[in-house]
PDB file of C-alpha atoms in Angstrom:
ATOM      1  CA  MET A  62      55.467 131.316  66.073  1.00 62.00           C
ATOM      2  CA  SER A  63      54.964 135.075  66.038  1.00 79.00           C
ATOM      3  CA  LEU A  64      52.228 136.704  68.190  1.00 80.00           C
ATOM      4  CA  ARG A  65      50.234 137.856  65.241  1.00 80.00           C
ATOM      5  CA  ARG A  66      49.835 135.228  64.002  1.00 81.00           C
ATOM      6  CA  ALA A  67      49.213 133.153  67.045  1.00 81.00           C
ATOM      7  CA  LEU A  68      46.673 136.047  66.923  1.00 82.00           C
ATOM      8  CA  ASN A  69      44.574 135.419  63.630  1.00 83.00           C
ATOM      9  CA  LYS A  70      44.709 132.099  63.898  1.00 83.00           C
ATOM     10  CA  TRP A  71      43.061 132.340  67.380  1.00 82.00           C
ATOM     11  CA  VAL A  72      40.929 135.561  65.297  1.00 81.00           C
ATOM     12  CA  ASN A  73      40.068 132.592  62.445  1.00 83.00           C
ATOM     13  CA  ARG A  74      39.340 130.277  64.732  1.00 84.00           C
ATOM     14  CA  LYS A  75      36.779 132.397  66.668  1.00 86.00           C
ATOM     15  CA  TYR A  76      34.660 133.632  63.573  1.00 85.00           C
ATOM     16  CA  PHE A  77      34.290 130.035  62.110  1.00 84.00           C
ATOM     17  CA  LEU A  78      33.530 128.956  65.875  1.00 83.00           C
ATOM     18  CA  TRP A  79      30.963 131.862  65.056  1.00 84.00           C
ATOM     19  CA  ARG A  80      29.350 130.611  62.087  1.00 88.00           C
ATOM     20  CA  VAL A  81      29.216 127.220  62.189  1.00 89.00           C
ATOM     21  CA  ALA A  82      27.987 124.640  64.707  1.00 88.00           C
ATOM     22  CA  VAL A  83      30.387 122.663  65.502  1.00 92.00           C
ATOM     23  CA  ARG A  84      29.844 119.448  68.496  1.00 94.00           C
ATOM     24  CA  GLU A  85      33.098 118.533  70.393  1.00 94.00           C
ATOM     25  CA  TYR A  86      32.312 115.203  71.493  1.00 97.00           C
ATOM     26  CA  PRO A  87      34.242 112.769  73.625  1.00 97.00           C
ATOM     27  CA  LEU A  88      35.781 109.869  72.516  1.00 98.00           C
ATOM     28  CA  GLU A  89      33.853 108.021  74.833  1.00 98.00           C
ATOM     29  CA  TYR A  90      30.045 109.340  72.955  1.00 98.00           C
ATOM     30  CA  TYR A  91      31.912 107.336  70.258  1.00 99.00           C
ATOM     31  CA  LEU A  92      32.305 104.645  72.184  1.00 98.00           C
ATOM     32  CA  ASP A  93      29.636 104.111  73.735  1.00 98.00           C
ATOM     33  CA  LYS A  94      27.579 103.910  70.227  1.00 98.00           C
ATOM     34  CA  MET A  95      29.648 101.536  69.437  1.00 98.00           C
ATOM     35  CA  LYS A  96      29.276  98.901  72.466  1.00 98.00           C
ATOM     36  CA  THR A  97      26.097  99.633  72.130  1.00 98.00           C
ATOM     37  CA  GLY A  98      26.063  98.287  68.401  1.00 98.00           C
ATOM     38  CA  LYS A  99      24.815 101.830  67.599  1.00 98.00           C
ATOM     39  CA  VAL A 100      25.670 101.878  63.373  1.00 98.00           C
ATOM     40  CA  PHE A 101      27.304 105.712  63.191  1.00 99.00           C
ATOM     41  CA  SER A 102      29.519 106.515  59.481  1.00 99.00           C
ATOM     42  CA  PHE A 103      32.794 109.129  60.475  1.00 99.00           C
ATOM     43  CA  SER A 104      34.362 111.486  58.119  1.00 98.00           C
ATOM     44  CA  ARG A 105      36.790 113.440  58.407  1.00 97.00           C
ATOM     45  CA  TYR A 106      37.031 117.253  56.388  1.00 96.00           C
ATOM     46  CA  GLY A 107      41.375 118.651  56.700  1.00 92.00           C
ATOM     47  CA  ASP A 108      43.442 121.014  55.438  1.00 90.00           C
ATOM     48  CA  GLY A 109      43.734 118.214  52.584  1.00 92.00           C
ATOM     49  CA  GLU A 110      40.150 118.267  51.472  1.00 95.00           C
ATOM     50  CA  TRP A 111      39.307 121.312  51.785  1.00 95.00           C
ATOM     51  CA  ASN A 112      42.385 122.455  48.691  1.00 94.00           C
ATOM     52  CA  ALA A 113      40.437 119.691  47.120  1.00 96.00           C
ATOM     53  CA  ILE A 114      37.484 121.576  47.007  1.00 97.00           C
ATOM     54  CA  TRP A 115      37.922 124.468  45.871  1.00 95.00           C
ATOM     55  CA  GLY A 116      41.043 122.966  43.520  1.00 95.00           C
ATOM     56  CA  ARG A 117      43.323 123.979  44.740  1.00 93.00           C
ATOM     57  CA  ASP A 118      46.465 122.812  42.443  1.00 93.00           C
ATOM     58  CA  GLY A 119      49.346 120.161  44.145  1.00 94.00           C
ATOM     59  CA  LYS A 120      49.260 117.595  47.276  1.00 92.00           C
ATOM     60  CA  ASN A 121      48.630 117.100  50.903  1.00 84.00           C
ATOM     61  CA  SER A 122      50.819 116.626  53.143  1.00 77.00           C
ATOM     62  CA  ASP A 123      51.761 112.597  52.755  1.00 81.00           C
ATOM     63  CA  GLY A 124      51.831 113.753  48.294  1.00 78.00           C
ATOM     64  CA  HIS A 125      48.073 112.809  47.787  1.00 89.00           C
ATOM     65  CA  THR A 126      47.679 115.093  44.978  1.00 95.00           C
ATOM     66  CA  TYR A 127      44.077 117.032  44.109  1.00 96.00           C
ATOM     67  CA  PHE A 128      42.963 115.378  41.100  1.00 96.00           C
ATOM     68  CA  PRO A 129      39.570 117.745  39.474  1.00 96.00           C
ATOM     69  CA  GLU A 130      37.406 114.563  40.123  1.00 97.00           C
ATOM     70  CA  LEU A 131      38.365 114.307  43.992  1.00 97.00           C
ATOM     71  CA  GLY A 132      37.508 117.265  44.176  1.00 97.00           C
ATOM     72  CA  GLU A 133      34.117 117.194  42.473  1.00 98.00           C
ATOM     73  CA  ARG A 134      33.123 113.867  44.526  1.00 98.00           C
ATOM     74  CA  LEU A 135      34.275 116.138  48.150  1.00 98.00           C
ATOM     75  CA  ARG A 136      32.022 119.315  46.764  1.00 98.00           C
ATOM     76  CA  ARG A 137      29.502 116.990  46.053  1.00 98.00           C
ATOM     77  CA  SER A 138      29.474 114.946  49.220  1.00 99.00           C
ATOM     78  CA  LEU A 139      28.491 118.620  51.283  1.00 98.00           C
ATOM     79  CA  LEU A 140      26.320 119.914  49.225  1.00 98.00           C
ATOM     80  CA  LEU A 141      23.627 116.668  48.965  1.00 98.00           C
ATOM     81  CA  PRO A 142      25.344 115.332  52.169  1.00 98.00           C
ATOM     82  CA  TYR A 143      24.284 111.937  54.117  1.00 98.00           C
ATOM     83  CA  ASN A 144      23.003 111.371  57.789  1.00 98.00           C
ATOM     84  CA  TYR A 145      25.735 110.313  59.053  1.00 99.00           C
ATOM     85  CA  PHE A 146      28.909 113.044  61.209  1.00 99.00           C
ATOM     86  CA  TYR A 147      30.988 115.168  59.259  1.00 98.00           C
ATOM     87  CA  SER A 148      33.598 116.624  61.409  1.00 98.00           C
ATOM     88  CA  LEU A 149      36.739 119.102  61.136  1.00 94.00           C
ATOM     89  CA  GLY A 150      39.666 120.134  62.561  1.00 85.00           C
ATOM     90  CA  ALA A 151      41.529 122.788  64.715  1.00 84.00           C
ATOM     91  CA  GLN A 152      43.860 123.106  61.938  1.00 84.00           C
ATOM     92  CA  CYS A 153      41.402 123.938  59.826  1.00 84.00           C
ATOM     93  CA  MET A 154      39.186 126.192  61.274  1.00 85.00           C
ATOM     94  CA  THR A 155      42.516 128.145  62.163  1.00 86.00           C
ATOM     95  CA  HIS A 156      44.422 128.791  58.989  1.00 83.00           C
ATOM     96  CA  ASP A 157      40.857 129.037  56.533  1.00 89.00           C
ATOM     97  CA  GLY A 158      37.727 128.843  59.036  1.00 89.00           C
ATOM     98  CA  PRO A 159      36.261 132.340  57.232  1.00 91.00           C
ATOM     99  CA  ALA A 160      37.289 130.652  53.821  1.00 92.00           C
ATOM    100  CA  ILE A 161      35.208 127.023  55.105  1.00 93.00           C
ATOM    101  CA  ALA A 162      32.529 129.453  56.752  1.00 93.00           C
ATOM    102  CA  GLY A 163      31.998 131.899  54.092  1.00 94.00           C
ATOM    103  CA  TYR A 164      31.561 128.337  51.372  1.00 96.00           C
ATOM    104  CA  LEU A 165      29.602 126.550  53.482  1.00 96.00           C
ATOM    105  CA  LYS A 166      27.021 129.593  53.580  1.00 95.00           C
ATOM    106  CA  ARG A 167      27.131 130.389  50.527  1.00 96.00           C
ATOM    107  CA  ASN A 168      26.299 126.605  49.032  1.00 97.00           C
ATOM    108  CA  CYS A 169      23.686 126.861  52.119  1.00 97.00           C
ATOM    109  CA  ILE A 170      25.041 123.413  53.753  1.00 97.00           C
ATOM    110  CA  ASN A 171      23.892 123.488  57.487  1.00 95.00           C
ATOM    111  CA  LEU A 172      25.362 120.590  58.332  1.00 96.00           C
ATOM    112  CA  ILE A 173      26.388 120.311  62.361  1.00 95.00           C
ATOM    113  CA  TRP A 174      29.919 119.436  62.460  1.00 97.00           C
ATOM    114  CA  HIS A 175      31.860 116.896  65.221  1.00 97.00           C
ATOM    115  CA  ASP A 176      35.720 117.498  65.905  1.00 95.00           C
ATOM    116  CA  CYS A 177      37.885 115.343  63.625  1.00 94.00           C
ATOM    117  CA  ASP A 178      40.799 115.090  66.745  1.00 94.00           C
ATOM    118  CA  VAL A 179      38.875 112.983  68.776  1.00 97.00           C
ATOM    119  CA  PHE A 180      40.596 110.821  68.332  1.00 97.00           C
ATOM    120  CA  HIS A 181      44.079 111.656  67.284  1.00 94.00           C
ATOM    121  CA  ARG A 182      43.612 114.233  70.148  1.00 94.00           C
ATOM    122  CA  ALA A 183      43.505 111.038  72.969  1.00 96.00           C
ATOM    123  CA  CYS A 184      46.394 109.204  70.876  1.00 94.00           C
ATOM    124  CA  MET A 185      48.831 112.170  71.797  1.00 92.00           C
ATOM    125  CA  GLN A 186      47.539 111.715  75.180  1.00 94.00           C
ATOM    126  CA  GLY A 187      47.555 108.488  75.948  1.00 94.00           C
ATOM    127  CA  LYS A 188      43.993 107.739  76.175  1.00 97.00           C
ATOM    128  CA  LEU A 189      43.501 105.799  73.125  1.00 96.00           C
ATOM    129  CA  TYR A 190      43.118 102.306  75.199  1.00 98.00           C
ATOM    130  CA  PRO A 191      39.224 102.101  75.415  1.00 98.00           C
ATOM    131  CA  LEU A 192      39.517 102.472  71.400  1.00 98.00           C
ATOM    132  CA  ILE A 193      41.480 100.084  70.650  1.00 98.00           C
ATOM    133  CA  GLN A 194      40.134  97.939  73.150  1.00 98.00           C
ATOM    134  CA  GLN A 195      36.446  98.029  72.168  1.00 98.00           C
ATOM    135  CA  LEU A 196      38.162  97.563  68.443  1.00 98.00           C
ATOM    136  CA  ARG A 197      39.475  93.860  69.864  1.00 98.00           C
ATOM    137  CA  THR A 198      35.715  92.827  70.678  1.00 98.00           C
ATOM    138  CA  MET A 199      34.492  93.531  66.920  1.00 98.00           C
ATOM    139  CA  ASP A 200      35.004  93.048  63.467  1.00 98.00           C
ATOM    140  CA  VAL A 201      37.108  95.039  61.054  1.00 98.00           C
ATOM    141  CA  LEU A 202      37.804  95.139  57.898  1.00 98.00           C
ATOM    142  CA  PHE A 203      40.816  97.976  57.627  1.00 98.00           C
ATOM    143  CA  VAL A 204      41.311  99.799  54.007  1.00 99.00           C
ATOM    144  CA  GLY A 205      44.994 101.051  54.215  1.00 98.00           C
ATOM    145  CA  PRO A 206      48.480 101.521  52.723  1.00 97.00           C
ATOM    146  CA  ASN A 207      50.789  98.758  52.993  1.00 97.00           C
ATOM    147  CA  HIS A 208      52.776  99.899  55.844  1.00 95.00           C
ATOM    148  CA  LEU A 209      49.575  99.425  58.285  1.00 97.00           C
ATOM    149  CA  ARG A 210      48.955  95.382  57.517  1.00 97.00           C
ATOM    150  CA  LYS A 211      50.956  95.723  60.820  1.00 96.00           C
ATOM    151  CA  VAL A 212      48.002  96.928  63.127  1.00 96.00           C
ATOM    152  CA  ASN A 213      46.867  93.534  63.689  1.00 96.00           C
ATOM    153  CA  ARG A 214      49.347  92.545  65.109  1.00 94.00           C
ATOM    154  CA  ILE A 215      50.502  95.066  67.438  1.00 95.00           C
ATOM    155  CA  LEU A 216      46.841  97.042  67.571  1.00 97.00           C
ATOM    156  CA  PHE A 217      43.671  94.913  67.078  1.00 97.00           C
ATOM    157  CA  PRO A 218      42.526  91.860  64.908  1.00 98.00           C
ATOM    158  CA  TYR A 219      41.255  92.455  61.945  1.00 98.00           C
ATOM    159  CA  CYS A 220      38.972  90.148  59.450  1.00 97.00           C
ATOM    160  CA  HIS A 221      40.019  91.529  56.423  1.00 98.00           C
ATOM    161  CA  PHE A 222      42.523  93.504  54.990  1.00 98.00           C
ATOM    162  CA  ILE A 223      42.562  96.232  51.814  1.00 98.00           C
ATOM    163  CA  GLU A 224      45.189  97.907  50.687  1.00 98.00           C
ATOM    164  CA  VAL A 225      45.261 100.713  48.708  1.00 97.00           C
ATOM    165  CA  PRO A 226      48.093 103.127  47.233  1.00 95.00           C
ATOM    166  CA  SER A 227      50.427 105.028  49.439  1.00 92.00           C
ATOM    167  CA  LYS A 228      50.308 107.698  47.107  1.00 92.00           C
ATOM    168  CA  ASN A 229      47.404 108.963  44.944  1.00 95.00           C
ATOM    169  CA  CYS A 230      44.651 105.731  46.168  1.00 94.00           C
ATOM    170  CA  PHE A 231      42.029 108.195  44.701  1.00 96.00           C
ATOM    171  CA  LEU A 232      42.614 106.187  41.488  1.00 97.00           C
ATOM    172  CA  LYS A 233      41.678 102.918  42.751  1.00 97.00           C
ATOM    173  CA  VAL A 234      38.909 104.431  44.660  1.00 98.00           C
ATOM    174  CA  ASN A 235      35.971 102.683  42.471  1.00 97.00           C
ATOM    175  CA  GLU A 236      37.859  99.592  42.962  1.00 98.00           C
ATOM    176  CA  VAL A 237      38.885  99.392  46.583  1.00 98.00           C
ATOM    177  CA  GLU A 238      34.260 100.641  47.340  1.00 99.00           C
ATOM    178  CA  GLU A 239      33.737  97.376  44.980  1.00 98.00           C
ATOM    179  CA  GLU A 240      36.201  95.540  47.216  1.00 98.00           C
ATOM    180  CA  ILE A 241      34.548  96.690  50.486  1.00 98.00           C
ATOM    181  CA  LEU A 242      31.045  96.097  48.966  1.00 98.00           C
ATOM    182  CA  ARG A 243      32.413  91.950  48.093  1.00 97.00           C
ATOM    183  CA  TYR A 244      33.438  91.520  51.588  1.00 97.00           C
ATOM    184  CA  ALA A 245      30.456  93.633  53.131  1.00 96.00           C
ATOM    185  CA  GLU A 246      27.667  91.358  51.752  1.00 90.00           C
ATOM    186  CA  LYS A 247      28.844  88.940  53.644  1.00 88.00           C
ATOM    187  CA  GLN A 248      29.747  89.688  56.775  1.00 91.00           C
ATOM    188  CA  GLY A 249      28.227  90.873  59.908  1.00 92.00           C
ATOM    189  CA  LYS A 250      28.671  94.275  61.922  1.00 95.00           C
ATOM    190  CA  MET A 251      30.997  95.248  61.399  1.00 98.00           C
ATOM    191  CA  VAL A 252      33.732  98.750  60.951  1.00 99.00           C
ATOM    192  CA  ILE A 253      34.955  99.391  58.067  1.00 99.00           C
ATOM    193  CA  ALA A 254      38.184 101.298  59.091  1.00 99.00           C
ATOM    194  CA  PHE A 255      39.431 103.976  56.793  1.00 99.00           C
ATOM    195  CA  SER A 256      42.393 105.274  57.098  1.00 97.00           C
ATOM    196  CA  ALA A 257      42.648 106.295  52.570  1.00 96.00           C
ATOM    197  CA  SER A 258      43.874 109.857  52.967  1.00 94.00           C
ATOM    198  CA  MET A 259      41.219 112.082  50.972  1.00 94.00           C
ATOM    199  CA  ALA A 260      39.862 109.315  49.485  1.00 97.00           C
ATOM    200  CA  SER A 261      37.722 107.450  52.381  1.00 98.00           C
ATOM    201  CA  ASN A 262      35.551 110.843  53.019  1.00 98.00           C
ATOM    202  CA  VAL A 263      34.911 109.964  49.043  1.00 98.00           C
ATOM    203  CA  MET A 264      34.651 105.973  50.204  1.00 99.00           C
ATOM    204  CA  ILE A 265      32.879 106.978  52.594  1.00 99.00           C
ATOM    205  CA  TYR A 266      30.287 108.997  50.740  1.00 99.00           C
ATOM    206  CA  ASP A 267      29.777 107.010  47.757  1.00 99.00           C
ATOM    207  CA  LEU A 268      29.363 103.080  50.492  1.00 99.00           C
ATOM    208  CA  PHE A 269      27.280 104.592  53.028  1.00 99.00           C
ATOM    209  CA  PRO A 270      23.557 103.859  51.378  1.00 98.00           C
ATOM    210  CA  THR A 271      23.960 101.293  51.132  1.00 98.00           C
ATOM    211  CA  ILE A 272      26.034  99.664  53.377  1.00 98.00           C
ATOM    212  CA  GLY A 273      26.276 102.591  56.294  1.00 98.00           C
ATOM    213  CA  HIS A 274      23.441 101.396  58.161  1.00 97.00           C
ATOM    214  CA  ASP A 275      24.510  98.098  58.502  1.00 97.00           C
ATOM    215  CA  HIS A 276      28.920  98.478  59.808  1.00 98.00           C
ATOM    216  CA  TRP A 277      30.459 101.415  60.835  1.00 99.00           C
ATOM    217  CA  LEU A 278      32.331 103.477  58.588  1.00 99.00           C
ATOM    218  CA  ILE A 279      34.869 105.665  60.092  1.00 99.00           C
ATOM    219  CA  ASP A 280      37.970 107.676  58.771  1.00 98.00           C
ATOM    220  CA  PHE A 281      40.700 107.100  61.297  1.00 98.00           C
ATOM    221  CA  GLY A 282      43.330 109.723  59.655  1.00 93.00           C
ATOM    222  CA  SER A 283      46.229 108.570  59.906  1.00 91.00           C
ATOM    223  CA  LEU A 284      46.221 107.880  63.733  1.00 95.00           C
ATOM    224  CA  TRP A 285      47.483 104.262  63.828  1.00 96.00           C
ATOM    225  CA  ASP A 286      50.792 105.092  60.864  1.00 93.00           C
ATOM    226  CA  ILE A 287      52.604 106.207  65.070  1.00 91.00           C
ATOM    227  CA  PHE A 288      51.667 102.367  66.619  1.00 93.00           C
ATOM    228  CA  VAL A 289      53.441 100.565  62.904  1.00 91.00           C
ATOM    229  CA  GLY A 290      56.918 103.020  63.281  1.00 84.00           C
ATOM    230  CA  VAL A 291      55.802 106.126  61.127  1.00 82.00           C
ATOM    231  CA  LYS A 292      56.363 109.854  61.770  1.00 62.00           C
ATOM    232  CA  SER A 293      53.692 110.656  59.203  1.00 55.00           C
ATOM    233  CA  ARG A 294      52.770 113.895  61.222  1.00 61.00           C
ATOM    234  CA  GLY A 295      54.539 117.124  62.916  1.00 58.00           C
ATOM    235  CA  TYR A 296      53.373 116.158  66.354  1.00 62.00           C
ATOM    236  CA  HIS A 297      54.874 112.817  65.588  1.00 59.00           C
ATOM    237  CA  THR A 298      58.417 113.790  65.851  1.00 66.00           C
ATOM    238  CA  ARG A 299      56.965 116.398  68.934  1.00 70.00           C
ATOM    239  CA  LEU A 300      56.444 113.307  71.606  1.00 61.00           C
ATOM    240  CA  ASP A 301      58.167 110.837  73.352  1.00 68.00           C
ATOM    241  CA  TRP A 302      55.968 107.855  72.230  1.00 67.00           C
ATOM    242  CA  GLY A 303      56.915 105.710  73.783  1.00 70.00           C
ATOM    243  CA  SER A 304      55.465 105.981  77.498  1.00 85.00           C
ATOM    244  CA  ILE A 305      52.267 107.230  75.445  1.00 89.00           C
ATOM    245  CA  ILE A 306      52.140 104.052  73.480  1.00 88.00           C
ATOM    246  CA  ASP A 307      52.700 102.343  76.272  1.00 91.00           C
ATOM    247  CA  ASN A 308      49.780 104.260  78.084  1.00 93.00           C
ATOM    248  CA  ASN A 309      47.535 103.514  74.147  1.00 92.00           C
ATOM    249  CA  LEU A 310      48.512  99.844  74.478  1.00 93.00           C
ATOM    250  CA  GLY A 311      47.801  99.807  78.403  1.00 90.00           C
ATOM    251  CA  VAL A 312      50.484  98.049  78.970  1.00 88.00           C
ATOM    252  CA  SER A 313      52.274  99.874  81.248  1.00 65.00           C
TER     253      SER A 313
END
């Protein structure tokens, strides 16, 4: 990376943090809530979500298309927000920080953002075991693509798995929401773990008024991919994952 590009990213991030409130809570902050039964919802807004919000053409890094309706529903989630944790990543700040800050100001969106990389950073540092250990003590409804069914054998058990398409799962979002609601009606307090790309944000927003006060609705993104052998992110290829995974699983 050139010095000029690095400086530009630094300036973008600083500008964003000057204009927008971001709380970088540690992993323990969320774990304590889970341990004490304090329900919360956590939705992640990354580069793909912002591209869809702005109505850009194309697809995100996982090949999910920026459908106009997807952008509309993501915009609604910001313009008429609910009382849960909206989170943003460092990459958004460095790439599009000024543009995001401007959008939020123009639309009078005064959210206090959380750090959406909190789980992924812990994973990269080999410090994710406390979260995995906690999830092993809770009922988990997993919403994700077929390759993540294996988390049941590797990471933590789930009481039910709702499969979403590996590409363009937004096209099935209404059906998936209905299935989640049917299951939640007969289930006690549980974690609904989303790994459904940009559709996760839409589902958390849609479901929160009905079940968000009784269940944790958490967007984990691509967090679990590396554990099932899927290197879906650039950092997956840059690190030596042998010992990191062992630490995350508490076996070293």
